């Protein structure tokens, strides 16, 4: 069995993190390393993660890329998966990722989305992984996540950002992955 590590970057996520960690603890694969990267949180994010049995890595400067990198460096698995603190992966998430990545031709994967990620970081990562090996899309492997980014003062900007990315990728075939 391939060793899997899961990295969850988190900045002030004490309210949403328990649902994410419960979903991860409900995986059909029980043997995996769980790392929560506390990205300069000022709330109880680290305590909540420890209470759910996660290894906690603390970084003193916030930032998603910095947090992911710290988690990747702490991970010991042959496969490293990452999810957001406000997401809830389905019970077969790790099993399906592990099966897809067992193919030596595969350099990475990306699940299908209706909306694509902030600043297109996931999209750029998929294009870079193409240089390493085949990138596999798993369109039916859906991960639920909160709608909090759509509320508040930047909600419309966030929504239009994703609509633009969806249009570019799906309708204009802006770079096939």
JSON list of C-alpha atoms in Angstrom, two decimals:
[
{"chain": "A", "resi": 1, "resn": "UNK", "atom": "CA", "xyz": [0.00, 0.00, 0.00]},
{"chain": "A", "resi": 2, "resn": "UNK", "atom": "CA", "xyz": [1.28, 3.44, -0.94]},
{"chain": "A", "resi": 3, "resn": "UNK", "atom": "CA", "xyz": [1.71, 5.88, 1.96]},
{"chain": "A", "resi": 4, "resn": "UNK", "atom": "CA", "xyz": [-0.49, 8.97, 1.64]},
{"chain": "A", "resi": 5, "resn": "UNK", "atom": "CA", "xyz": [-0.15, 12.31, 3.40]},
{"chain": "A", "resi": 6, "resn": "UNK", "atom": "CA", "xyz": [-2.94, 14.90, 3.46]},
{"chain": "A", "resi": 7, "resn": "UNK", "atom": "CA", "xyz": [-2.02, 18.57, 3.92]},
{"chain": "A", "resi": 8, "resn": "UNK", "atom": "CA", "xyz": [-4.68, 21.05, 5.04]},
{"chain": "A", "resi": 9, "resn": "UNK", "atom": "CA", "xyz": [-3.54, 24.71, 5.01]},
{"chain": "A", "resi": 10, "resn": "UNK", "atom": "CA", "xyz": [-5.53, 26.71, 7.56]},
{"chain": "A", "resi": 11, "resn": "UNK", "atom": "CA", "xyz": [-5.64, 30.36, 8.60]},
{"chain": "A", "resi": 12, "resn": "UNK", "atom": "CA", "xyz": [-8.18, 31.20, 11.34]},
{"chain": "A", "resi": 13, "resn": "UNK", "atom": "CA", "xyz": [-10.30, 28.16, 10.48]},
{"chain": "A", "resi": 14, "resn": "UNK", "atom": "CA", "xyz": [-11.38, 26.96, 13.95]},
{"chain": "A", "resi": 15, "resn": "UNK", "atom": "CA", "xyz": [-15.07, 27.08, 12.99]},
{"chain": "A", "resi": 16, "resn": "UNK", "atom": "CA", "xyz": [-14.93, 25.12, 9.72]},
{"chain": "A", "resi": 17, "resn": "UNK", "atom": "CA", "xyz": [-11.94, 22.85, 10.37]},
{"chain": "A", "resi": 18, "resn": "UNK", "atom": "CA", "xyz": [-13.80, 20.22, 12.47]},
{"chain": "A", "resi": 19, "resn": "UNK", "atom": "CA", "xyz": [-16.09, 19.28, 9.55]},
{"chain": "A", "resi": 20, "resn": "UNK", "atom": "CA", "xyz": [-13.09, 18.93, 7.22]},
{"chain": "A", "resi": 21, "resn": "UNK", "atom": "CA", "xyz": [-11.17, 16.77, 9.69]},
{"chain": "A", "resi": 22, "resn": "UNK", "atom": "CA", "xyz": [-14.24, 14.62, 10.39]},
{"chain": "A", "resi": 23, "resn": "UNK", "atom": "CA", "xyz": [-14.63, 14.03, 6.64]},
{"chain": "A", "resi": 24, "resn": "UNK", "atom": "CA", "xyz": [-10.96, 13.07, 6.40]},
{"chain": "A", "resi": 25, "resn": "UNK", "atom": "CA", "xyz": [-11.27, 10.69, 9.37]},
{"chain": "A", "resi": 26, "resn": "UNK", "atom": "CA", "xyz": [-14.21, 9.04, 7.56]},
{"chain": "A", "resi": 27, "resn": "UNK", "atom": "CA", "xyz": [-12.07, 8.03, 4.56]},
{"chain": "A", "resi": 28, "resn": "UNK", "atom": "CA", "xyz": [-12.34, 4.44, 3.37]},
{"chain": "A", "resi": 29, "resn": "UNK", "atom": "CA", "xyz": [-8.54, 4.32, 3.76]},
{"chain": "A", "resi": 30, "resn": "UNK", "atom": "CA", "xyz": [-7.71, 4.56, 7.45]},
{"chain": "A", "resi": 31, "resn": "UNK", "atom": "CA", "xyz": [-3.92, 4.66, 7.20]},
{"chain": "A", "resi": 32, "resn": "UNK", "atom": "CA", "xyz": [-2.74, 8.12, 6.15]},
{"chain": "A", "resi": 33, "resn": "UNK", "atom": "CA", "xyz": [-0.81, 11.01, 7.60]},
{"chain": "A", "resi": 34, "resn": "UNK", "atom": "CA", "xyz": [-2.88, 14.11, 8.39]},
{"chain": "A", "resi": 35, "resn": "UNK", "atom": "CA", "xyz": [-1.06, 17.45, 8.58]},
{"chain": "A", "resi": 36, "resn": "UNK", "atom": "CA", "xyz": [-2.79, 20.76, 9.31]},
{"chain": "A", "resi": 37, "resn": "UNK", "atom": "CA", "xyz": [-0.62, 23.78, 8.61]},
{"chain": "A", "resi": 38, "resn": "UNK", "atom": "CA", "xyz": [-1.59, 26.58, 11.00]},
{"chain": "A", "resi": 39, "resn": "UNK", "atom": "CA", "xyz": [-0.79, 29.61, 8.87]},
{"chain": "A", "resi": 40, "resn": "UNK", "atom": "CA", "xyz": [-0.28, 32.35, 11.49]},
{"chain": "A", "resi": 41, "resn": "UNK", "atom": "CA", "xyz": [-3.77, 31.88, 12.92]},
{"chain": "A", "resi": 42, "resn": "UNK", "atom": "CA", "xyz": [-4.91, 34.10, 15.77]},
{"chain": "A", "resi": 43, "resn": "UNK", "atom": "CA", "xyz": [-7.76, 31.79, 16.76]},
{"chain": "A", "resi": 44, "resn": "UNK", "atom": "CA", "xyz": [-7.74, 28.18, 18.04]},
{"chain": "A", "resi": 45, "resn": "UNK", "atom": "CA", "xyz": [-7.05, 26.53, 14.66]},
{"chain": "A", "resi": 46, "resn": "UNK", "atom": "CA", "xyz": [-3.99, 24.62, 15.93]},
{"chain": "A", "resi": 47, "resn": "UNK", "atom": "CA", "xyz": [-5.76, 23.40, 19.07]},
{"chain": "A", "resi": 48, "resn": "UNK", "atom": "CA", "xyz": [-8.77, 22.22, 17.07]},
{"chain": "A", "resi": 49, "resn": "UNK", "atom": "CA", "xyz": [-6.49, 20.32, 14.67]},
{"chain": "A", "resi": 50, "resn": "UNK", "atom": "CA", "xyz": [-4.61, 18.63, 17.53]},
{"chain": "A", "resi": 51, "resn": "UNK", "atom": "CA", "xyz": [-7.90, 17.69, 19.21]},
{"chain": "A", "resi": 52, "resn": "UNK", "atom": "CA", "xyz": [-8.83, 15.84, 16.00]},
{"chain": "A", "resi": 53, "resn": "UNK", "atom": "CA", "xyz": [-5.54, 13.93, 15.96]},
{"chain": "A", "resi": 54, "resn": "UNK", "atom": "CA", "xyz": [-3.79, 15.93, 13.24]},
{"chain": "A", "resi": 55, "resn": "UNK", "atom": "CA", "xyz": [-0.11, 16.73, 13.21]},
{"chain": "A", "resi": 56, "resn": "UNK", "atom": "CA", "xyz": [0.16, 20.53, 13.35]},
{"chain": "A", "resi": 57, "resn": "UNK", "atom": "CA", "xyz": [2.86, 22.53, 11.58]},
{"chain": "A", "resi": 58, "resn": "UNK", "atom": "CA", "xyz": [2.86, 26.25, 12.42]},
{"chain": "A", "resi": 59, "resn": "UNK", "atom": "CA", "xyz": [4.10, 28.94, 10.05]},
{"chain": "A", "resi": 60, "resn": "UNK", "atom": "CA", "xyz": [4.42, 32.47, 11.37]},
{"chain": "A", "resi": 61, "resn": "UNK", "atom": "CA", "xyz": [3.68, 34.31, 8.12]},
{"chain": "A", "resi": 62, "resn": "UNK", "atom": "CA", "xyz": [0.28, 33.75, 6.49]},
{"chain": "A", "resi": 63, "resn": "UNK", "atom": "CA", "xyz": [-0.07, 32.70, 2.88]},
{"chain": "A", "resi": 64, "resn": "UNK", "atom": "CA", "xyz": [-1.51, 29.71, 1.05]},
{"chain": "A", "resi": 65, "resn": "UNK", "atom": "CA", "xyz": [1.63, 28.90, -0.96]},
{"chain": "A", "resi": 66, "resn": "UNK", "atom": "CA", "xyz": [3.82, 29.16, 2.15]},
{"chain": "A", "resi": 67, "resn": "UNK", "atom": "CA", "xyz": [1.44, 26.94, 4.14]},
{"chain": "A", "resi": 68, "resn": "UNK", "atom": "CA", "xyz": [1.23, 24.30, 1.40]},
{"chain": "A", "resi": 69, "resn": "UNK", "atom": "CA", "xyz": [5.01, 24.24, 1.06]},
{"chain": "A", "resi": 70, "resn": "UNK", "atom": "CA", "xyz": [5.47, 23.79, 4.82]},
{"chain": "A", "resi": 71, "resn": "UNK", "atom": "CA", "xyz": [2.98, 20.92, 4.76]},
{"chain": "A", "resi": 72, "resn": "UNK", "atom": "CA", "xyz": [4.63, 19.28, 1.77]},
{"chain": "A", "resi": 73, "resn": "UNK", "atom": "CA", "xyz": [8.02, 19.49, 3.49]},
{"chain": "A", "resi": 74, "resn": "UNK", "atom": "CA", "xyz": [6.59, 17.88, 6.65]},
{"chain": "A", "resi": 75, "resn": "UNK", "atom": "CA", "xyz": [4.82, 15.10, 4.75]},
{"chain": "A", "resi": 76, "resn": "UNK", "atom": "CA", "xyz": [6.31, 11.62, 4.66]},
{"chain": "A", "resi": 77, "resn": "UNK", "atom": "CA", "xyz": [3.90, 10.00, 2.20]},
{"chain": "A", "resi": 78, "resn": "UNK", "atom": "CA", "xyz": [4.73, 8.87, -1.31]},
{"chain": "A", "resi": 79, "resn": "UNK", "atom": "CA", "xyz": [1.56, 10.68, -2.37]},
{"chain": "A", "resi": 80, "resn": "UNK", "atom": "CA", "xyz": [0.67, 14.08, -0.94]},
{"chain": "A", "resi": 81, "resn": "UNK", "atom": "CA", "xyz": [-2.90, 15.32, -1.30]},
{"chain": "A", "resi": 82, "resn": "UNK", "atom": "CA", "xyz": [-4.14, 18.73, -0.23]},
{"chain": "A", "resi": 83, "resn": "UNK", "atom": "CA", "xyz": [-7.58, 20.11, 0.51]},
{"chain": "A", "resi": 84, "resn": "UNK", "atom": "CA", "xyz": [-8.94, 23.34, 1.93]},
{"chain": "A", "resi": 85, "resn": "UNK", "atom": "CA", "xyz": [-9.95, 23.66, 5.58]},
{"chain": "A", "resi": 86, "resn": "UNK", "atom": "CA", "xyz": [-13.53, 24.51, 4.60]},
{"chain": "A", "resi": 87, "resn": "UNK", "atom": "CA", "xyz": [-13.87, 21.50, 2.28]},
{"chain": "A", "resi": 88, "resn": "UNK", "atom": "CA", "xyz": [-15.26, 18.05, 3.03]},
{"chain": "A", "resi": 89, "resn": "UNK", "atom": "CA", "xyz": [-13.84, 15.32, 0.79]},
{"chain": "A", "resi": 90, "resn": "UNK", "atom": "CA", "xyz": [-16.10, 12.30, 0.17]},
{"chain": "A", "resi": 91, "resn": "UNK", "atom": "CA", "xyz": [-15.25, 9.00, 1.92]},
{"chain": "A", "resi": 92, "resn": "UNK", "atom": "CA", "xyz": [-13.61, 7.49, -1.19]},
{"chain": "A", "resi": 93, "resn": "UNK", "atom": "CA", "xyz": [-11.46, 10.58, -1.94]},
{"chain": "A", "resi": 94, "resn": "UNK", "atom": "CA", "xyz": [-8.08, 9.14, -0.87]},
{"chain": "A", "resi": 95, "resn": "UNK", "atom": "CA", "xyz": [-8.80, 5.68, -2.28]},
{"chain": "A", "resi": 96, "resn": "UNK", "atom": "CA", "xyz": [-9.63, 7.13, -5.69]},
{"chain": "A", "resi": 97, "resn": "UNK", "atom": "CA", "xyz": [-6.66, 9.50, -5.69]},
{"chain": "A", "resi": 98, "resn": "UNK", "atom": "CA", "xyz": [-4.36, 6.65, -4.70]},
{"chain": "A", "resi": 99, "resn": "UNK", "atom": "CA", "xyz": [-5.74, 4.42, -7.46]},
{"chain": "A", "resi": 100, "resn": "UNK", "atom": "CA", "xyz": [-5.34, 7.17, -10.09]},
{"chain": "A", "resi": 101, "resn": "UNK", "atom": "CA", "xyz": [-1.80, 7.97, -8.99]},
{"chain": "A", "resi": 102, "resn": "UNK", "atom": "CA", "xyz": [-0.76, 4.30, -8.94]},
{"chain": "A", "resi": 103, "resn": "UNK", "atom": "CA", "xyz": [-0.30, 4.63, -12.72]},
{"chain": "A", "resi": 104, "resn": "UNK", "atom": "CA", "xyz": [3.41, 5.49, -13.19]},
{"chain": "A", "resi": 105, "resn": "UNK", "atom": "CA", "xyz": [2.50, 7.66, -16.19]},
{"chain": "A", "resi": 106, "resn": "UNK", "atom": "CA", "xyz": [0.45, 10.03, -14.03]},
{"chain": "A", "resi": 107, "resn": "UNK", "atom": "CA", "xyz": [2.23, 13.11, -12.69]},
{"chain": "A", "resi": 108, "resn": "UNK", "atom": "CA", "xyz": [-0.79, 14.63, -10.94]},
{"chain": "A", "resi": 109, "resn": "UNK", "atom": "CA", "xyz": [-4.52, 14.93, -10.89]},
{"chain": "A", "resi": 110, "resn": "UNK", "atom": "CA", "xyz": [-7.19, 17.54, -10.67]},
{"chain": "A", "resi": 111, "resn": "UNK", "atom": "CA", "xyz": [-10.84, 16.96, -9.98]},
{"chain": "A", "resi": 112, "resn": "UNK", "atom": "CA", "xyz": [-13.38, 18.58, -12.27]},
{"chain": "A", "resi": 113, "resn": "UNK", "atom": "CA", "xyz": [-14.91, 21.82, -11.01]},
{"chain": "A", "resi": 114, "resn": "UNK", "atom": "CA", "xyz": [-17.67, 24.17, -11.94]},
{"chain": "A", "resi": 115, "resn": "UNK", "atom": "CA", "xyz": [-15.58, 27.03, -10.58]},
{"chain": "A", "resi": 116, "resn": "UNK", "atom": "CA", "xyz": [-11.80, 27.20, -10.74]},
{"chain": "A", "resi": 117, "resn": "UNK", "atom": "CA", "xyz": [-9.50, 28.27, -7.91]},
{"chain": "A", "resi": 118, "resn": "UNK", "atom": "CA", "xyz": [-8.21, 31.60, -6.64]},
{"chain": "A", "resi": 119, "resn": "UNK", "atom": "CA", "xyz": [-5.60, 33.18, -8.87]},
{"chain": "A", "resi": 120, "resn": "UNK", "atom": "CA", "xyz": [-5.73, 30.01, -10.98]},
{"chain": "A", "resi": 121, "resn": "UNK", "atom": "CA", "xyz": [-3.11, 28.34, -8.72]},
{"chain": "A", "resi": 122, "resn": "UNK", "atom": "CA", "xyz": [-4.60, 24.89, -9.23]},
{"chain": "A", "resi": 123, "resn": "UNK", "atom": "CA", "xyz": [-4.83, 25.42, -12.97]},
{"chain": "A", "resi": 124, "resn": "UNK", "atom": "CA", "xyz": [-1.20, 26.53, -13.20]},
{"chain": "A", "resi": 125, "resn": "UNK", "atom": "CA", "xyz": [-0.16, 23.56, -11.07]},
{"chain": "A", "resi": 126, "resn": "UNK", "atom": "CA", "xyz": [-1.95, 21.18, -13.45]},
{"chain": "A", "resi": 127, "resn": "UNK", "atom": "CA", "xyz": [-0.13, 22.69, -16.43]},
{"chain": "A", "resi": 128, "resn": "UNK", "atom": "CA", "xyz": [3.23, 22.35, -14.64]},
{"chain": "A", "resi": 129, "resn": "UNK", "atom": "CA", "xyz": [2.50, 18.75, -13.66]},
{"chain": "A", "resi": 130, "resn": "UNK", "atom": "CA", "xyz": [1.92, 17.99, -17.33]},
{"chain": "A", "resi": 131, "resn": "UNK", "atom": "CA", "xyz": [5.69, 18.24, -17.77]},
{"chain": "A", "resi": 132, "resn": "UNK", "atom": "CA", "xyz": [6.18, 15.44, -15.24]},
{"chain": "A", "resi": 133, "resn": "UNK", "atom": "CA", "xyz": [3.52, 13.06, -16.46]},
{"chain": "A", "resi": 134, "resn": "UNK", "atom": "CA", "xyz": [-0.06, 12.68, -17.50]},
{"chain": "A", "resi": 135, "resn": "UNK", "atom": "CA", "xyz": [-2.57, 14.76, -15.48]},
{"chain": "A", "resi": 136, "resn": "UNK", "atom": "CA", "xyz": [-5.78, 12.90, -14.70]},
{"chain": "A", "resi": 137, "resn": "UNK", "atom": "CA", "xyz": [-9.09, 14.70, -14.27]},
{"chain": "A", "resi": 138, "resn": "UNK", "atom": "CA", "xyz": [-11.62, 12.97, -12.05]},
{"chain": "A", "resi": 139, "resn": "UNK", "atom": "CA", "xyz": [-14.81, 14.91, -12.86]},
{"chain": "A", "resi": 140, "resn": "UNK", "atom": "CA", "xyz": [-17.07, 12.77, -10.68]},
{"chain": "A", "resi": 141, "resn": "UNK", "atom": "CA", "xyz": [-14.89, 13.09, -7.57]},
{"chain": "A", "resi": 142, "resn": "UNK", "atom": "CA", "xyz": [-16.66, 16.06, -6.02]},
{"chain": "A", "resi": 143, "resn": "UNK", "atom": "CA", "xyz": [-15.52, 17.74, -2.81]},
{"chain": "A", "resi": 144, "resn": "UNK", "atom": "CA", "xyz": [-18.02, 19.98, -1.04]},
{"chain": "A", "resi": 145, "resn": "UNK", "atom": "CA", "xyz": [-16.81, 23.33, 0.24]},
{"chain": "A", "resi": 146, "resn": "UNK", "atom": "CA", "xyz": [-18.31, 26.35, 1.95]},
{"chain": "A", "resi": 147, "resn": "UNK", "atom": "CA", "xyz": [-19.78, 29.30, 0.10]},
{"chain": "A", "resi": 148, "resn": "UNK", "atom": "CA", "xyz": [-18.19, 31.85, 2.44]},
{"chain": "A", "resi": 149, "resn": "UNK", "atom": "CA", "xyz": [-16.09, 33.47, -0.28]},
{"chain": "A", "resi": 150, "resn": "UNK", "atom": "CA", "xyz": [-19.27, 34.45, -2.11]},
{"chain": "A", "resi": 151, "resn": "UNK", "atom": "CA", "xyz": [-20.54, 36.42, 0.87]},
{"chain": "A", "resi": 152, "resn": "UNK", "atom": "CA", "xyz": [-19.06, 39.69, 2.03]},
{"chain": "A", "resi": 153, "resn": "UNK", "atom": "CA", "xyz": [-17.66, 42.66, 0.16]},
{"chain": "A", "resi": 154, "resn": "UNK", "atom": "CA", "xyz": [-15.70, 40.71, -2.47]},
{"chain": "A", "resi": 155, "resn": "UNK", "atom": "CA", "xyz": [-18.32, 38.08, -3.28]},
{"chain": "A", "resi": 156, "resn": "UNK", "atom": "CA", "xyz": [-19.27, 39.37, -6.73]},
{"chain": "A", "resi": 157, "resn": "UNK", "atom": "CA", "xyz": [-15.64, 39.83, -7.76]},
{"chain": "A", "resi": 158, "resn": "UNK", "atom": "CA", "xyz": [-14.90, 36.26, -6.63]},
{"chain": "A", "resi": 159, "resn": "UNK", "atom": "CA", "xyz": [-17.92, 34.92, -8.54]},
{"chain": "A", "resi": 160, "resn": "UNK", "atom": "CA", "xyz": [-16.99, 36.73, -11.77]},
{"chain": "A", "resi": 161, "resn": "UNK", "atom": "CA", "xyz": [-13.37, 35.56, -11.44]},
{"chain": "A", "resi": 162, "resn": "UNK", "atom": "CA", "xyz": [-14.59, 31.95, -11.44]},
{"chain": "A", "resi": 163, "resn": "UNK", "atom": "CA", "xyz": [-17.07, 32.47, -14.24]},
{"chain": "A", "resi": 164, "resn": "UNK", "atom": "CA", "xyz": [-14.26, 33.94, -16.37]},
{"chain": "A", "resi": 165, "resn": "UNK", "atom": "CA", "xyz": [-11.98, 30.96, -15.60]},
{"chain": "A", "resi": 166, "resn": "UNK", "atom": "CA", "xyz": [-14.73, 28.47, -16.32]},
{"chain": "A", "resi": 167, "resn": "UNK", "atom": "CA", "xyz": [-15.42, 30.15, -19.66]},
{"chain": "A", "resi": 168, "resn": "UNK", "atom": "CA", "xyz": [-11.71, 30.24, -20.58]},
{"chain": "A", "resi": 169, "resn": "UNK", "atom": "CA", "xyz": [-11.12, 26.59, -19.76]},
{"chain": "A", "resi": 170, "resn": "UNK", "atom": "CA", "xyz": [-14.33, 24.96, -20.92]},
{"chain": "A", "resi": 171, "resn": "UNK", "atom": "CA", "xyz": [-15.48, 27.08, -23.83]},
{"chain": "A", "resi": 172, "resn": "UNK", "atom": "CA", "xyz": [-12.28, 28.46, -25.28]},
{"chain": "A", "resi": 173, "resn": "UNK", "atom": "CA", "xyz": [-10.19, 25.33, -24.55]},
{"chain": "A", "resi": 174, "resn": "UNK", "atom": "CA", "xyz": [-7.59, 27.67, -23.10]},
{"chain": "A", "resi": 175, "resn": "UNK", "atom": "CA", "xyz": [-4.81, 25.11, -22.77]},
{"chain": "A", "resi": 176, "resn": "UNK", "atom": "CA", "xyz": [-5.76, 21.47, -22.72]},
{"chain": "A", "resi": 177, "resn": "UNK", "atom": "CA", "xyz": [-4.59, 19.60, -19.67]}
]
